[in-house]
CSV table of C-alpha atoms in Angstrom, one decimal:
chain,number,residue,atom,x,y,z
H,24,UNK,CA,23.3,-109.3,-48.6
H,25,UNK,CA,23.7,-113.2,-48.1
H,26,UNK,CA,20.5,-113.7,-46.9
H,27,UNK,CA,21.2,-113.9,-42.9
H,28,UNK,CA,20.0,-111.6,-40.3
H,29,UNK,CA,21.8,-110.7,-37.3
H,30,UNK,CA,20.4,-109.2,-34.2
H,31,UNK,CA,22.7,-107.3,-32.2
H,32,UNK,CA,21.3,-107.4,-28.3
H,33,UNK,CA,21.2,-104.2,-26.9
H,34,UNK,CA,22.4,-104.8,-24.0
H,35,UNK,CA,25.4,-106.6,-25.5
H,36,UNK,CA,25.5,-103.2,-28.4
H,37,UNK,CA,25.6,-100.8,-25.1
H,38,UNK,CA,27.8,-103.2,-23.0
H,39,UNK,CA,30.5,-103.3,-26.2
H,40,UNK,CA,30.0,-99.3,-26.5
H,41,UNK,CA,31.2,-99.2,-22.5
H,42,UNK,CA,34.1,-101.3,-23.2
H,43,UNK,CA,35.1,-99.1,-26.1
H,44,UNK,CA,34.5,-96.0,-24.3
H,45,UNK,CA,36.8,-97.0,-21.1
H,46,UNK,CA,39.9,-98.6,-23.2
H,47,UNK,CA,39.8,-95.1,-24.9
H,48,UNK,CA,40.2,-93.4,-21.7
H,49,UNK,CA,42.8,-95.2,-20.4
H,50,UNK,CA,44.7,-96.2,-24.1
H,51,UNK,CA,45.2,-92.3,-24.4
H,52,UNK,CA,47.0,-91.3,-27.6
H,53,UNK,CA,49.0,-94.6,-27.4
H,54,UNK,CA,49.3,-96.2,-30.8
H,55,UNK,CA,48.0,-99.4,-31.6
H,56,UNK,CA,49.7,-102.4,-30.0
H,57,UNK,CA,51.2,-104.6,-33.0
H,58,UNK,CA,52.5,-108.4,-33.2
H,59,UNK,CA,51.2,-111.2,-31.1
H,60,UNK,CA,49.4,-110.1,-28.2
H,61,UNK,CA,48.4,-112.1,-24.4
H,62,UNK,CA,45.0,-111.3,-22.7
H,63,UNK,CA,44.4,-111.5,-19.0
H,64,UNK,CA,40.6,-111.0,-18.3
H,65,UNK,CA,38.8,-110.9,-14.8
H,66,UNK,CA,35.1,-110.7,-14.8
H,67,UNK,CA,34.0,-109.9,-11.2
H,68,UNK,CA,30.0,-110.4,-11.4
H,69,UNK,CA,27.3,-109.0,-9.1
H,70,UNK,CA,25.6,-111.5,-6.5
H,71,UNK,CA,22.3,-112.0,-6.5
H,72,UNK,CA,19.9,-109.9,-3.7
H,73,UNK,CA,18.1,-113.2,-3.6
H,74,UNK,CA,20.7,-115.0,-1.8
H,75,UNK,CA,20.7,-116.0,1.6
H,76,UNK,CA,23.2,-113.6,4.1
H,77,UNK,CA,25.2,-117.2,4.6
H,78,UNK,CA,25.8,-117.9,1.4
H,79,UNK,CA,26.4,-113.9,-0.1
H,80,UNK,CA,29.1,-113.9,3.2
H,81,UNK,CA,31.0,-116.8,1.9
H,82,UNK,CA,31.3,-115.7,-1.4
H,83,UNK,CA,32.2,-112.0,-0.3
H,84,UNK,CA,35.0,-113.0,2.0
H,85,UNK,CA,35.8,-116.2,0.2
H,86,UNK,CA,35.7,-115.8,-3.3
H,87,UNK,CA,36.9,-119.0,-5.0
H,88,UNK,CA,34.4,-121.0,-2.5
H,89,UNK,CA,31.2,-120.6,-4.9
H,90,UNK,CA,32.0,-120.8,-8.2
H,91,UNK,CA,30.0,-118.3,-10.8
H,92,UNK,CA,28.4,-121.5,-13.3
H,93,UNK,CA,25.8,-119.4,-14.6
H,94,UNK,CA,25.0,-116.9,-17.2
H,95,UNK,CA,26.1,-115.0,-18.6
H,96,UNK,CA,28.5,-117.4,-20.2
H,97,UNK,CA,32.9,-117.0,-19.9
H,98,UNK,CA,33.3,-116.9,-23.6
H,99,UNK,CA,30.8,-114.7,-24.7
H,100,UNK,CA,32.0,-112.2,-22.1
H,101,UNK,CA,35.7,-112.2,-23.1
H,102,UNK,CA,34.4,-112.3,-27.1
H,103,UNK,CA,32.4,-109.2,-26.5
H,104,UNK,CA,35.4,-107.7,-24.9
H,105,UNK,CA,38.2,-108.7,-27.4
H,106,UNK,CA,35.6,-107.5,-30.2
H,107,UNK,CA,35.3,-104.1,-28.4
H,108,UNK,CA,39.2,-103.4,-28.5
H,109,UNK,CA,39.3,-103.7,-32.5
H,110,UNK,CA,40.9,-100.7,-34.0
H,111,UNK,CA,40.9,-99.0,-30.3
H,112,UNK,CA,43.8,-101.4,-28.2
H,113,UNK,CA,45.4,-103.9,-31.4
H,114,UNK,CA,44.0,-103.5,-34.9
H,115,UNK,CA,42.6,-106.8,-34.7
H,116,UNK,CA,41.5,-109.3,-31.8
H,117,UNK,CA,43.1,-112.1,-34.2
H,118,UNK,CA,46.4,-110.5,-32.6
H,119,UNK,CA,45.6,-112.3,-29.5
H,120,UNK,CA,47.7,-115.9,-29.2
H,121,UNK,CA,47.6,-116.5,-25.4
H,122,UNK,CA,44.6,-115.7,-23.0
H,123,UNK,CA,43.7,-116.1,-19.4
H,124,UNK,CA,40.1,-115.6,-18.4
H,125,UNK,CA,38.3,-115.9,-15.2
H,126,UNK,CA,34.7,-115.3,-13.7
H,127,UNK,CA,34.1,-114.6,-10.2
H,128,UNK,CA,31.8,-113.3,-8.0
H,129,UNK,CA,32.1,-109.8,-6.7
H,130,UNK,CA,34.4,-109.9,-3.2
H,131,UNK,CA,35.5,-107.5,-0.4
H,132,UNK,CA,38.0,-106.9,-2.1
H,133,UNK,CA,36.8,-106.7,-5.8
H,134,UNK,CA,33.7,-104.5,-7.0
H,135,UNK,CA,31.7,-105.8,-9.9
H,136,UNK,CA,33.4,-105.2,-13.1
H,137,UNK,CA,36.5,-106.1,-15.4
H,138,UNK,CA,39.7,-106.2,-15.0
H,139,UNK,CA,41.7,-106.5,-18.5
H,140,UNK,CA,45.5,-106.4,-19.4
H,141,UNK,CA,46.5,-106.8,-22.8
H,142,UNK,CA,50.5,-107.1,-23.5
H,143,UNK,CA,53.1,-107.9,-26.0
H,144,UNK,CA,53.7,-111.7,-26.3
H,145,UNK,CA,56.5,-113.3,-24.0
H,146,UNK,CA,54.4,-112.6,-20.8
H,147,UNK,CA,52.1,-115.7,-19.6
H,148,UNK,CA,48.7,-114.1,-19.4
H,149,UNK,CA,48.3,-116.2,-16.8
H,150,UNK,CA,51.2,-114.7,-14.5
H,151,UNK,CA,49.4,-111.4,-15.3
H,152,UNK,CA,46.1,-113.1,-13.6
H,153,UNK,CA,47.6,-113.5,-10.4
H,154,UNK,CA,49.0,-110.1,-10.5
H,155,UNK,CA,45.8,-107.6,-11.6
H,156,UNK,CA,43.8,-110.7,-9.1
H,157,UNK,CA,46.0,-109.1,-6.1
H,158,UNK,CA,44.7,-105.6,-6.8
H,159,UNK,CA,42.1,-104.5,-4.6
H,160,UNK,CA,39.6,-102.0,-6.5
């Protein structure tokens, strides 16, 4: 041992054991993905009961109006993700060259979540982002 300690959040352990246990629902028996790889990531959060009926209506109807600048922070959300698609998606999350990631609130059209693609390399992730954005769930 090198003399650090880590602490793994639990929380963060059972949020990465979701992850895990969705991609494997979906990924089937589909082999890992090889080569250079592009993320797209949409984190749709869940607004606060506390907020006013104006200001939860705005952000329900018009989601890019109130922007989501609070924790949890953007790039600990897609880390945890990336993390949780080792050996289940791509062998490795150091496969990923090219990323899109976004954090909105929930909408009318979009239920608290995530919304991930993950693709061979010559697709923008960011062309990707307006497509999965487009899908109502």
């Amino acid at each position: 041992m090198n003399g650090k300690r880590y602490f793994i959040d639990k929380k963060f352990s059972d949020y990465k054991k979701e992850v895990i246990k969705q991609a494997k629902l979906i990924k089937g028996d589909t082999p890992l993905l090889k080569g250079g790889l592009s993320a797209s990531i949409i984190f749709y959060m869940e607004m606060p009961m506390s907020w006013p009926t104006w200001k939860y209506t705005v952000a329900m109807y018009e989601p890019e109006a109130i922007a989501h600048t609070v924790k949890p922070d953007l790039d600990n959300l897609a880390k945890g993700i990336l993390d949780a698609l080792n050996e289940v998606v791509y062998k490795d999350d150091n496969q990923i060259t090219d990323m899109c990631v976004l954090k909105r609130w929930e909408s009318a059209d979009h239920q608290p979540g995530v919304r991930i693609v993950i693709q061979e390399n010559g697709i923008e992730p960011c062309q990707s982002m307006k497509r999965i954005k487009n899908e109502k769930k």
